[in-house]
Amino acid sequence: MKHLNFAIKLIILSSLNFFQTASIAGAHDPKANVVAHKIFNDFKYPSTEPPQPIGSYAKGCMGGGVALPLNGATWQVMNPGRNRNWGHPKTISFVQRLSLAAKEIGWAGLYIGDLSQPRGGPMPYGHKSHQIGLDVDIWLTPAKKLYLTKQELKEINQVSIRTKDMKKTNNNWTENHMKLLKRAALDDAVDRIFITAPAKIDMCNKAGKDRSWLQKIRPMRGHHKHIHVRLKCPKDSQHCTPQKPTVSQISQSEDGCDHTLEWWVTKALEPYKKPEKPVKKTKPKKNALTYRIDDLPSECKSIIHKP
């Protein structure tokens, strides 16, 4: 009986390997000229190789991705059906560390948005970056309960911490949010953190003398319901392209709390003015929705054909 069970297991594993290999073999037909996001979105599992981010945050892929479990003692993946809970091991470790910090400030943990697809790469919707396994979105909704059911996941909405006129923070923004952002910014693995400008301005006003961590906090439109944490390229990664300019090169002060912040809540909010002279039409630049495999780093071709 034991021999029979073992034989059955071998047949099942062989069948699974056959279908996976067949799927990979047909992943990329150069003649079809399919957009890259359709290819990467179809993968359900990562490639079997050492973890490696390849290319840049908005133009690359990932080898040997690791899954963040959908539930943990201090975190909850909020959109499990997207299969975007994959990342470099350093990203997974960071999420777990920060979720423990969230527990310390009084939350149940963290509600986690998107990381990357199983093999990274461009996505068909939602993000231009998140392509190399070093980006993670974290909801600004304080977690009150974890291990949520499918129905409970549907019922929880993201809260905005910004007023409707986009100039200030609202009552959803708390001291605990600032504590969490500070813990994230002080983490050596973090390159920068994107959040709505009013939150950055508020933190600049309240930080006191200990302010150097604020430099990693970068204002970004659209980030009023979640923060986007971007990690540095791991030191042992050969094909990862660091983001340039660096945060210190962007900032006009040691903490990033300079006059440029006001632009986000003043001039940036002014209605669009049509230019007096017609703008010369130029060919649109390629992006995450239009990249083909040949537009990505050459190593990405092997990633989509590996088991």
PDB file of C-alpha atoms in Angstrom:
ATOM      1  CA  MET A   1       0.000   0.000   0.000  1.00  0.00           C
ATOM      2  CA  LYS A   2       2.850   2.374   0.840  1.00  0.00           C
ATOM      3  CA  HIS A   3       4.433   1.696  -2.551  1.00  0.00           C
ATOM      4  CA  LEU A   4       1.078   2.366  -4.248  1.00  0.00           C
ATOM      5  CA  ASN A   5       0.623   5.695  -2.448  1.00  0.00           C
ATOM      6  CA  PHE A   6       4.160   6.704  -3.359  1.00  0.00           C
ATOM      7  CA  ALA A   7       3.509   5.846  -7.018  1.00  0.00           C
ATOM      8  CA  ILE A   8       0.316   7.902  -7.021  1.00  0.00           C
ATOM      9  CA  LYS A   9       2.192  10.883  -5.563  1.00  0.00           C
ATOM     10  CA  LEU A  10       4.820  10.583  -8.284  1.00  0.00           C
ATOM     11  CA  ILE A  11       2.134  10.592 -10.980  1.00  0.00           C
ATOM     12  CA  ILE A  12       0.474  13.688  -9.495  1.00  0.00           C
ATOM     13  CA  LEU A  13       3.770  15.564  -9.152  1.00  0.00           C
ATOM     14  CA  SER A  14       4.785  14.603 -12.690  1.00  0.00           C
ATOM     15  CA  SER A  15       1.461  15.835 -14.046  1.00  0.00           C
ATOM     16  CA  LEU A  16       1.745  19.137 -12.206  1.00  0.00           C
ATOM     17  CA  ASN A  17       5.301  19.561 -13.455  1.00  0.00           C
ATOM     18  CA  PHE A  18       4.195  18.804 -17.020  1.00  0.00           C
ATOM     19  CA  PHE A  19       1.435  21.423 -17.031  1.00  0.00           C
ATOM     20  CA  GLN A  20       3.641  24.017 -15.343  1.00  0.00           C
ATOM     21  CA  THR A  21       6.463  23.384 -17.822  1.00  0.00           C
ATOM     22  CA  ALA A  22       4.045  23.514 -20.754  1.00  0.00           C
ATOM     23  CA  SER A  23       2.667  26.809 -19.461  1.00  0.00           C
ATOM     24  CA  ILE A  24       6.171  28.253 -19.075  1.00  0.00           C
ATOM     25  CA  ALA A  25       7.241  27.070 -22.517  1.00  0.00           C
ATOM     26  CA  GLY A  26       4.375  29.024 -24.049  1.00  0.00           C
ATOM     27  CA  ALA A  27       4.850  32.049 -21.831  1.00  0.00           C
ATOM     28  CA  HIS A  28       6.475  34.144 -24.511  1.00  0.00           C
ATOM     29  CA  ASP A  29       6.089  33.897 -28.237  1.00  0.00           C
ATOM     30  CA  PRO A  30       8.268  36.649 -29.797  1.00  0.00           C
ATOM     31  CA  LYS A  31       6.096  36.685 -32.908  1.00  0.00           C
ATOM     32  CA  ALA A  32       2.951  37.425 -30.892  1.00  0.00           C
ATOM     33  CA  ASN A  33       4.426  40.686 -29.525  1.00  0.00           C
ATOM     34  CA  VAL A  34       2.264  40.474 -26.408  1.00  0.00           C
ATOM     35  CA  VAL A  35       2.555  43.271 -23.829  1.00  0.00           C
ATOM     36  CA  ALA A  36       4.704  42.208 -20.880  1.00  0.00           C
ATOM     37  CA  HIS A  37       2.042  42.758 -18.224  1.00  0.00           C
ATOM     38  CA  LYS A  38      -0.141  40.048 -19.739  1.00  0.00           C
ATOM     39  CA  ILE A  39       2.711  37.565 -19.531  1.00  0.00           C
ATOM     40  CA  PHE A  40       3.717  38.352 -15.946  1.00  0.00           C
ATOM     41  CA  ASN A  41       0.130  38.573 -14.717  1.00  0.00           C
ATOM     42  CA  ASP A  42      -0.464  34.953 -15.787  1.00  0.00           C
ATOM     43  CA  PHE A  43       2.181  33.454 -13.498  1.00  0.00           C
ATOM     44  CA  LYS A  44       0.786  31.869 -10.340  1.00  0.00           C
ATOM     45  CA  TYR A  45       4.138  30.895  -8.854  1.00  0.00           C
ATOM     46  CA  PRO A  46       7.668  32.339  -8.683  1.00  0.00           C
ATOM     47  CA  SER A  47      10.687  30.947 -10.503  1.00  0.00           C
ATOM     48  CA  THR A  48      12.797  28.363  -8.668  1.00  0.00           C
ATOM     49  CA  GLU A  49      16.091  30.172  -8.191  1.00  0.00           C
ATOM     50  CA  PRO A  50      17.814  32.367  -5.595  1.00  0.00           C
ATOM     51  CA  PRO A  51      15.848  35.579  -4.960  1.00  0.00           C
ATOM     52  CA  GLN A  52      16.921  38.493  -7.126  1.00  0.00           C
ATOM     53  CA  PRO A  53      15.386  41.846  -8.079  1.00  0.00           C
ATOM     54  CA  ILE A  54      16.111  42.593 -11.728  1.00  0.00           C
ATOM     55  CA  GLY A  55      16.063  46.052 -13.287  1.00  0.00           C
ATOM     56  CA  SER A  56      14.442  49.138 -11.812  1.00  0.00           C
ATOM     57  CA  TYR A  57      11.334  49.550  -9.674  1.00  0.00           C
ATOM     58  CA  ALA A  58       9.211  50.537 -12.680  1.00  0.00           C
ATOM     59  CA  LYS A  59      10.942  48.465 -15.342  1.00  0.00           C
ATOM     60  CA  GLY A  60      12.017  44.997 -14.324  1.00  0.00           C
ATOM     61  CA  CYS A  61      11.070  41.616 -12.900  1.00  0.00           C
ATOM     62  CA  MET A  62      11.891  39.301 -10.007  1.00  0.00           C
ATOM     63  CA  GLY A  63      13.459  35.882  -9.696  1.00  0.00           C
ATOM     64  CA  GLY A  64      12.881  33.535  -6.759  1.00  0.00           C
ATOM     65  CA  GLY A  65      10.057  35.543  -5.199  1.00  0.00           C
ATOM     66  CA  VAL A  66       8.758  34.694  -1.714  1.00  0.00           C
ATOM     67  CA  ALA A  67       5.117  34.892  -0.660  1.00  0.00           C
ATOM     68  CA  LEU A  68       3.979  36.945   2.300  1.00  0.00           C
ATOM     69  CA  PRO A  69       1.431  34.631   3.988  1.00  0.00           C
ATOM     70  CA  LEU A  70      -2.074  36.020   3.603  1.00  0.00           C
ATOM     71  CA  ASN A  71      -2.487  36.080   7.374  1.00  0.00           C
ATOM     72  CA  GLY A  72      -0.046  36.493  10.217  1.00  0.00           C
ATOM     73  CA  ALA A  73      -0.129  37.257  13.905  1.00  0.00           C
ATOM     74  CA  THR A  74       0.327  40.959  13.095  1.00  0.00           C
ATOM     75  CA  TRP A  75      -0.707  41.417   9.460  1.00  0.00           C
ATOM     76  CA  GLN A  76      -3.474  40.760   6.950  1.00  0.00           C
ATOM     77  CA  VAL A  77      -3.208  40.824   3.141  1.00  0.00           C
ATOM     78  CA  MET A  78      -6.283  42.756   2.016  1.00  0.00           C
ATOM     79  CA  ASN A  79      -6.624  41.730  -1.647  1.00  0.00           C
ATOM     80  CA  PRO A  80      -5.612  38.045  -1.697  1.00  0.00           C
ATOM     81  CA  GLY A  81      -7.329  37.393  -5.029  1.00  0.00           C
ATOM     82  CA  ARG A  82      -4.819  39.596  -6.854  1.00  0.00           C
ATOM     83  CA  ASN A  83      -1.903  37.251  -6.063  1.00  0.00           C
ATOM     84  CA  ARG A  84       0.322  40.266  -5.457  1.00  0.00           C
ATOM     85  CA  ASN A  85       1.649  39.209  -2.073  1.00  0.00           C
ATOM     86  CA  TRP A  86       5.097  38.237  -3.445  1.00  0.00           C
ATOM     87  CA  GLY A  87       8.413  39.947  -2.877  1.00  0.00           C
ATOM     88  CA  HIS A  88      12.098  39.681  -2.144  1.00  0.00           C
ATOM     89  CA  PRO A  89      12.783  38.009   1.254  1.00  0.00           C
ATOM     90  CA  LYS A  90      13.981  41.379   2.599  1.00  0.00           C
ATOM     91  CA  THR A  91      10.572  42.861   1.768  1.00  0.00           C
ATOM     92  CA  ILE A  92       8.757  40.049   3.549  1.00  0.00           C
ATOM     93  CA  SER A  93      10.986  40.507   6.606  1.00  0.00           C
ATOM     94  CA  PHE A  94      10.382  44.253   6.601  1.00  0.00           C
ATOM     95  CA  VAL A  95       6.599  43.825   6.528  1.00  0.00           C
ATOM     96  CA  GLN A  96       6.801  41.468   9.487  1.00  0.00           C
ATOM     97  CA  ARG A  97       9.051  43.864  11.439  1.00  0.00           C
ATOM     98  CA  LEU A  98       6.836  46.881  10.812  1.00  0.00           C
ATOM     99  CA  SER A  99       3.690  44.927  11.666  1.00  0.00           C
ATOM    100  CA  LEU A 100       5.191  44.176  15.085  1.00  0.00           C
ATOM    101  CA  ALA A 101       5.813  47.917  15.506  1.00  0.00           C
ATOM    102  CA  ALA A 102       2.139  48.518  14.656  1.00  0.00           C
ATOM    103  CA  LYS A 103       1.196  46.106  17.442  1.00  0.00           C
ATOM    104  CA  GLU A 104       3.372  48.073  19.857  1.00  0.00           C
ATOM    105  CA  ILE A 105       1.595  51.366  19.105  1.00  0.00           C
ATOM    106  CA  GLY A 106      -1.817  49.827  19.804  1.00  0.00           C
ATOM    107  CA  TRP A 107      -3.047  48.489  16.463  1.00  0.00           C
ATOM    108  CA  ALA A 108      -3.822  44.815  15.920  1.00  0.00           C
ATOM    109  CA  GLY A 109      -1.167  44.903  13.182  1.00  0.00           C
ATOM    110  CA  LEU A 110      -1.097  46.082   9.570  1.00  0.00           C
ATOM    111  CA  TYR A 111      -3.435  45.807   6.611  1.00  0.00           C
ATOM    112  CA  ILE A 112      -1.225  45.056   3.629  1.00  0.00           C
ATOM    113  CA  GLY A 113      -1.993  46.092   0.063  1.00  0.00           C
ATOM    114  CA  ASP A 114       0.025  45.052  -2.996  1.00  0.00           C
ATOM    115  CA  LEU A 115       3.624  43.876  -3.066  1.00  0.00           C
ATOM    116  CA  SER A 116       4.514  42.286  -6.419  1.00  0.00           C
ATOM    117  CA  GLN A 117       3.373  39.489  -8.721  1.00  0.00           C
ATOM    118  CA  PRO A 118       5.007  36.036  -8.365  1.00  0.00           C
ATOM    119  CA  ARG A 119       7.707  36.961 -10.879  1.00  0.00           C
ATOM    120  CA  GLY A 120       7.360  40.701 -10.553  1.00  0.00           C
ATOM    121  CA  GLY A 121       7.133  42.536 -13.836  1.00  0.00           C
ATOM    122  CA  PRO A 122       4.596  45.075 -15.096  1.00  0.00           C
ATOM    123  CA  MET A 123       1.003  44.836 -13.843  1.00  0.00           C
ATOM    124  CA  PRO A 124      -2.166  45.262 -15.921  1.00  0.00           C
ATOM    125  CA  TYR A 125      -3.589  47.801 -13.444  1.00  0.00           C
ATOM    126  CA  GLY A 126      -2.869  49.622 -10.206  1.00  0.00           C
ATOM    127  CA  HIS A 127       0.862  50.368 -10.341  1.00  0.00           C
ATOM    128  CA  LYS A 128       3.661  51.512 -12.591  1.00  0.00           C
ATOM    129  CA  SER A 129       6.262  50.250 -10.142  1.00  0.00           C
ATOM    130  CA  HIS A 130       6.113  47.207  -7.777  1.00  0.00           C
ATOM    131  CA  GLN A 131       7.991  45.265 -10.464  1.00  0.00           C
ATOM    132  CA  ILE A 132      11.077  43.902  -8.682  1.00  0.00           C
ATOM    133  CA  GLY A 133       9.737  42.763  -5.315  1.00  0.00           C
ATOM    134  CA  LEU A 134      10.959  45.737  -3.268  1.00  0.00           C
ATOM    135  CA  ASP A 135       7.748  47.798  -3.006  1.00  0.00           C
ATOM    136  CA  VAL A 136       4.848  47.350  -0.599  1.00  0.00           C
ATOM    137  CA  ASP A 137       1.637  49.294  -0.005  1.00  0.00           C
ATOM    138  CA  ILE A 138       0.391  49.530   3.588  1.00  0.00           C
ATOM    139  CA  TRP A 139      -3.079  50.786   4.402  1.00  0.00           C
ATOM    140  CA  LEU A 140      -3.432  53.816   6.674  1.00  0.00           C
ATOM    141  CA  THR A 141      -6.571  52.209   8.109  1.00  0.00           C
ATOM    142  CA  PRO A 142      -5.648  51.107  11.650  1.00  0.00           C
ATOM    143  CA  ALA A 143      -6.026  47.327  11.861  1.00  0.00           C
ATOM    144  CA  LYS A 144      -8.550  46.312  14.503  1.00  0.00           C
ATOM    145  CA  LYS A 145      -8.970  42.664  13.574  1.00  0.00           C
ATOM    146  CA  LEU A 146      -6.916  40.091  11.676  1.00  0.00           C
ATOM    147  CA  TYR A 147      -7.630  36.685  10.115  1.00  0.00           C
ATOM    148  CA  LEU A 148     -10.557  38.234   8.288  1.00  0.00           C
ATOM    149  CA  THR A 149     -13.127  36.209   6.363  1.00  0.00           C
ATOM    150  CA  LYS A 150     -13.824  36.868   2.673  1.00  0.00           C
ATOM    151  CA  GLN A 151     -16.921  38.828   3.630  1.00  0.00           C
ATOM    152  CA  GLU A 152     -15.055  40.889   6.218  1.00  0.00           C
ATOM    153  CA  LEU A 153     -12.368  41.706   3.671  1.00  0.00           C
ATOM    154  CA  LYS A 154     -15.052  43.109   1.364  1.00  0.00           C
ATOM    155  CA  GLU A 155     -16.574  45.218   4.122  1.00  0.00           C
ATOM    156  CA  ILE A 156     -13.404  47.035   5.211  1.00  0.00           C
ATOM    157  CA  ASN A 157     -12.728  50.230   3.289  1.00  0.00           C
ATOM    158  CA  GLN A 158      -9.567  52.275   3.256  1.00  0.00           C
ATOM    159  CA  VAL A 159      -9.791  55.541   5.186  1.00  0.00           C
ATOM    160  CA  SER A 160      -8.362  58.792   3.859  1.00  0.00           C
ATOM    161  CA  ILE A 161      -6.205  60.890   6.174  1.00  0.00           C
ATOM    162  CA  ARG A 162      -6.556  64.007   3.988  1.00  0.00           C
ATOM    163  CA  THR A 163      -9.226  66.703   3.722  1.00  0.00           C
ATOM    164  CA  LYS A 164     -11.318  66.943   0.552  1.00  0.00           C
ATOM    165  CA  ASP A 165      -9.519  70.119  -0.565  1.00  0.00           C
ATOM    166  CA  MET A 166      -6.255  68.076  -0.394  1.00  0.00           C
ATOM    167  CA  LYS A 167      -4.490  70.731   1.690  1.00  0.00           C
ATOM    168  CA  LYS A 168      -4.540  69.341   5.241  1.00  0.00           C
ATOM    169  CA  THR A 169      -4.836  66.143   7.235  1.00  0.00           C
ATOM    170  CA  ASN A 170      -8.224  65.221   8.659  1.00  0.00           C
ATOM    171  CA  ASN A 171      -9.278  63.581  11.935  1.00  0.00           C
ATOM    172  CA  ASN A 172      -8.279  60.124  10.671  1.00  0.00           C
ATOM    173  CA  TRP A 173      -4.641  61.162  10.878  1.00  0.00           C
ATOM    174  CA  THR A 174      -3.263  60.366  14.350  1.00  0.00           C
ATOM    175  CA  GLU A 175      -0.080  60.413  16.390  1.00  0.00           C
ATOM    176  CA  ASN A 176       0.128  56.652  15.915  1.00  0.00           C
ATOM    177  CA  HIS A 177       0.392  57.110  12.154  1.00  0.00           C
ATOM    178  CA  MET A 178       3.380  59.355  12.696  1.00  0.00           C
ATOM    179  CA  LYS A 179       4.960  56.817  15.071  1.00  0.00           C
ATOM    180  CA  LEU A 180       4.528  54.076  12.484  1.00  0.00           C
ATOM    181  CA  LEU A 181       6.012  56.215   9.705  1.00  0.00           C
ATOM    182  CA  LYS A 182       8.994  57.034  11.892  1.00  0.00           C
ATOM    183  CA  ARG A 183       9.626  53.349  12.654  1.00  0.00           C
ATOM    184  CA  ALA A 184       9.491  52.563   8.950  1.00  0.00           C
ATOM    185  CA  ALA A 185      11.798  55.436   8.000  1.00  0.00           C
ATOM    186  CA  LEU A 186      14.383  54.446  10.611  1.00  0.00           C
ATOM    187  CA  ASP A 187      14.588  50.935   9.166  1.00  0.00           C
ATOM    188  CA  ASP A 188      17.911  50.598   7.336  1.00  0.00           C
ATOM    189  CA  ALA A 189      16.306  48.561   4.548  1.00  0.00           C
ATOM    190  CA  VAL A 190      14.010  51.436   3.527  1.00  0.00           C
ATOM    191  CA  ASP A 191      14.948  53.759   0.675  1.00  0.00           C
ATOM    192  CA  ARG A 192      11.903  56.048   0.758  1.00  0.00           C
ATOM    193  CA  ILE A 193       8.226  56.203   1.755  1.00  0.00           C
ATOM    194  CA  PHE A 194       5.506  57.899  -0.278  1.00  0.00           C
ATOM    195  CA  ILE A 195       2.551  59.602   1.419  1.00  0.00           C
ATOM    196  CA  THR A 196       0.222  62.536   0.795  1.00  0.00           C
ATOM    197  CA  ALA A 197       1.899  65.942   1.230  1.00  0.00           C
ATOM    198  CA  PRO A 198      -0.371  67.200   4.067  1.00  0.00           C
ATOM    199  CA  ALA A 199       0.815  64.299   6.243  1.00  0.00           C
ATOM    200  CA  LYS A 200       4.452  65.135   5.539  1.00  0.00           C
ATOM    201  CA  ILE A 201       3.803  68.796   6.383  1.00  0.00           C
ATOM    202  CA  ASP A 202       2.110  67.838   9.655  1.00  0.00           C
ATOM    203  CA  MET A 203       5.024  65.589  10.623  1.00  0.00           C
ATOM    204  CA  CYS A 204       7.482  68.367   9.832  1.00  0.00           C
ATOM    205  CA  ASN A 205       5.578  70.655  12.195  1.00  0.00           C
ATOM    206  CA  LYS A 206       5.488  68.120  15.042  1.00  0.00           C
ATOM    207  CA  ALA A 207       8.764  66.220  14.801  1.00  0.00           C
ATOM    208  CA  GLY A 208      10.804  68.371  17.178  1.00  0.00           C
ATOM    209  CA  LYS A 209      14.607  68.115  17.178  1.00  0.00           C
ATOM    210  CA  ASP A 210      14.797  64.465  16.088  1.00  0.00           C
ATOM    211  CA  ARG A 211      14.005  65.019  12.406  1.00  0.00           C
ATOM    212  CA  SER A 212      16.550  63.349  10.135  1.00  0.00           C
ATOM    213  CA  TRP A 213      14.208  60.390   9.514  1.00  0.00           C
ATOM    214  CA  LEU A 214      11.761  62.750   7.819  1.00  0.00           C
ATOM    215  CA  GLN A 215      13.939  62.932   4.727  1.00  0.00           C
ATOM    216  CA  LYS A 216      12.830  59.446   3.649  1.00  0.00           C
ATOM    217  CA  ILE A 217       9.177  60.564   3.775  1.00  0.00           C
ATOM    218  CA  ARG A 218       8.372  61.807   0.289  1.00  0.00           C
ATOM    219  CA  PRO A 219       5.167  63.659  -0.732  1.00  0.00           C
ATOM    220  CA  MET A 220       3.244  61.918  -3.485  1.00  0.00           C
ATOM    221  CA  ARG A 221      -0.181  62.489  -4.994  1.00  0.00           C
ATOM    222  CA  GLY A 222      -2.721  59.709  -4.485  1.00  0.00           C
ATOM    223  CA  HIS A 223      -1.168  58.335  -1.297  1.00  0.00           C
ATOM    224  CA  HIS A 224      -3.755  59.512   1.218  1.00  0.00           C
ATOM    225  CA  LYS A 225      -5.214  56.070   1.989  1.00  0.00           C
ATOM    226  CA  HIS A 226      -1.985  54.080   2.047  1.00  0.00           C
ATOM    227  CA  ILE A 227       1.746  54.500   2.260  1.00  0.00           C
ATOM    228  CA  HIS A 228       4.072  53.075  -0.356  1.00  0.00           C
ATOM    229  CA  VAL A 229       7.327  51.801   1.121  1.00  0.00           C
ATOM    230  CA  ARG A 230      10.236  51.248  -1.249  1.00  0.00           C
ATOM    231  CA  LEU A 231      13.228  49.233  -0.081  1.00  0.00           C
ATOM    232  CA  LYS A 232      16.847  49.654  -1.162  1.00  0.00           C
ATOM    233  CA  CYS A 233      18.442  47.235  -3.596  1.00  0.00           C
ATOM    234  CA  PRO A 234      19.967  44.409  -1.504  1.00  0.00           C
ATOM    235  CA  LYS A 235      23.761  44.581  -1.382  1.00  0.00           C
ATOM    236  CA  ASP A 236      24.135  41.157  -2.975  1.00  0.00           C
ATOM    237  CA  SER A 237      21.848  41.922  -5.938  1.00  0.00           C
ATOM    238  CA  GLN A 238      23.754  42.127  -9.212  1.00  0.00           C
ATOM    239  CA  HIS A 239      20.923  43.250 -11.476  1.00  0.00           C
ATOM    240  CA  CYS A 240      18.995  45.697  -9.267  1.00  0.00           C
ATOM    241  CA  THR A 241      19.029  49.368 -10.298  1.00  0.00           C
ATOM    242  CA  PRO A 242      18.823  51.842  -7.358  1.00  0.00           C
ATOM    243  CA  GLN A 243      16.418  54.737  -7.729  1.00  0.00           C
ATOM    244  CA  LYS A 244      17.925  58.051  -8.735  1.00  0.00           C
ATOM    245  CA  PRO A 245      18.006  60.766  -7.655  1.00  0.00           C
ATOM    246  CA  THR A 246      18.450  59.686  -4.028  1.00  0.00           C
ATOM    247  CA  VAL A 247      16.272  61.221  -1.313  1.00  0.00           C
ATOM    248  CA  SER A 248      19.151  63.413  -0.182  1.00  0.00           C
ATOM    249  CA  GLN A 249      19.566  64.709  -3.730  1.00  0.00           C
ATOM    250  CA  ILE A 250      15.852  65.496  -3.983  1.00  0.00           C
ATOM    251  CA  SER A 251      15.617  67.258  -0.624  1.00  0.00           C
ATOM    252  CA  GLN A 252      16.738  70.851  -0.270  1.00  0.00           C
ATOM    253  CA  SER A 253      17.244  70.315   3.457  1.00  0.00           C
ATOM    254  CA  GLU A 254      18.341  67.523   5.804  1.00  0.00           C
ATOM    255  CA  ASP A 255      14.759  66.594   6.655  1.00  0.00           C
ATOM    256  CA  GLY A 256      12.925  67.422   3.428  1.00  0.00           C
ATOM    257  CA  CYS A 257      10.812  69.998   5.290  1.00  0.00           C
ATOM    258  CA  ASP A 258      11.635  72.825   2.917  1.00  0.00           C
ATOM    259  CA  HIS A 259       9.666  75.306   0.806  1.00  0.00           C
ATOM    260  CA  THR A 260       9.062  72.728  -1.934  1.00  0.00           C
ATOM    261  CA  LEU A 261       6.460  71.036   0.287  1.00  0.00           C
ATOM    262  CA  GLU A 262       4.134  74.007  -0.052  1.00  0.00           C
ATOM    263  CA  TRP A 263       4.001  73.473  -3.817  1.00  0.00           C
ATOM    264  CA  TRP A 264       2.006  70.270  -3.246  1.00  0.00           C
ATOM    265  CA  VAL A 265      -0.787  72.064  -1.383  1.00  0.00           C
ATOM    266  CA  THR A 266      -0.807  75.273  -3.454  1.00  0.00           C
ATOM    267  CA  LYS A 267       0.342  75.425  -7.066  1.00  0.00           C
ATOM    268  CA  ALA A 268      -0.008  71.686  -7.651  1.00  0.00           C
ATOM    269  CA  LEU A 269      -3.731  71.980  -6.854  1.00  0.00           C
ATOM    270  CA  GLU A 270      -4.423  74.819  -9.292  1.00  0.00           C
ATOM    271  CA  PRO A 271      -6.685  73.996 -12.271  1.00  0.00           C
ATOM    272  CA  TYR A 272      -4.917  72.974 -15.451  1.00  0.00           C
ATOM    273  CA  LYS A 273      -4.308  75.856 -17.822  1.00  0.00           C
ATOM    274  CA  LYS A 274      -4.195  75.135 -21.505  1.00  0.00           C
ATOM    275  CA  PRO A 275      -0.948  76.513 -22.987  1.00  0.00           C
ATOM    276  CA  GLU A 276      -1.307  79.550 -25.238  1.00  0.00           C
ATOM    277  CA  LYS A 277       0.867  77.995 -27.928  1.00  0.00           C
ATOM    278  CA  PRO A 278       0.036  74.506 -29.197  1.00  0.00           C
ATOM    279  CA  VAL A 279       2.335  71.885 -27.693  1.00  0.00           C
ATOM    280  CA  LYS A 280       4.246  69.885 -30.243  1.00  0.00           C
ATOM    281  CA  LYS A 281       3.039  66.321 -30.229  1.00  0.00           C
ATOM    282  CA  THR A 282       5.650  63.733 -29.331  1.00  0.00           C
ATOM    283  CA  LYS A 283       5.568  59.967 -29.396  1.00  0.00           C
ATOM    284  CA  PRO A 284       4.289  58.669 -26.026  1.00  0.00           C
ATOM    285  CA  LYS A 285       6.943  57.061 -23.845  1.00  0.00           C
ATOM    286  CA  LYS A 286       6.589  53.371 -23.129  1.00  0.00           C
ATOM    287  CA  ASN A 287       5.377  52.442 -19.672  1.00  0.00           C
ATOM    288  CA  ALA A 288       4.180  49.514 -17.554  1.00  0.00           C
ATOM    289  CA  LEU A 289       1.096  49.079 -19.727  1.00  0.00           C
ATOM    290  CA  THR A 290       2.952  49.108 -23.046  1.00  0.00           C
ATOM    291  CA  TYR A 291       6.302  47.437 -22.322  1.00  0.00           C
ATOM    292  CA  ARG A 292       7.106  44.321 -24.314  1.00  0.00           C
ATOM    293  CA  ILE A 293       9.512  41.695 -23.000  1.00  0.00           C
ATOM    294  CA  ASP A 294      12.289  43.165 -25.150  1.00  0.00           C
ATOM    295  CA  ASP A 295      11.864  46.496 -23.325  1.00  0.00           C
ATOM    296  CA  LEU A 296      12.723  44.914 -19.973  1.00  0.00           C
ATOM    297  CA  PRO A 297      16.198  43.843 -18.798  1.00  0.00           C
ATOM    298  CA  SER A 298      17.468  40.858 -20.779  1.00  0.00           C
ATOM    299  CA  GLU A 299      17.463  38.678 -17.641  1.00  0.00           C
ATOM    300  CA  CYS A 300      13.648  38.917 -17.566  1.00  0.00           C
ATOM    301  CA  LYS A 301      13.446  36.741 -20.675  1.00  0.00           C
ATOM    302  CA  SER A 302      14.946  33.826 -18.784  1.00  0.00           C
ATOM    303  CA  ILE A 303      12.731  34.512 -15.748  1.00  0.00           C
ATOM    304  CA  ILE A 304       9.558  33.889 -17.727  1.00  0.00           C
ATOM    305  CA  HIS A 305      10.856  30.580 -19.104  1.00  0.00           C
ATOM    306  CA  LYS A 306      12.234  29.132 -15.890  1.00  0.00           C
ATOM    307  CA  PRO A 307      10.273  26.521 -13.890  1.00  0.00           C
TER     308      PRO A 307
END
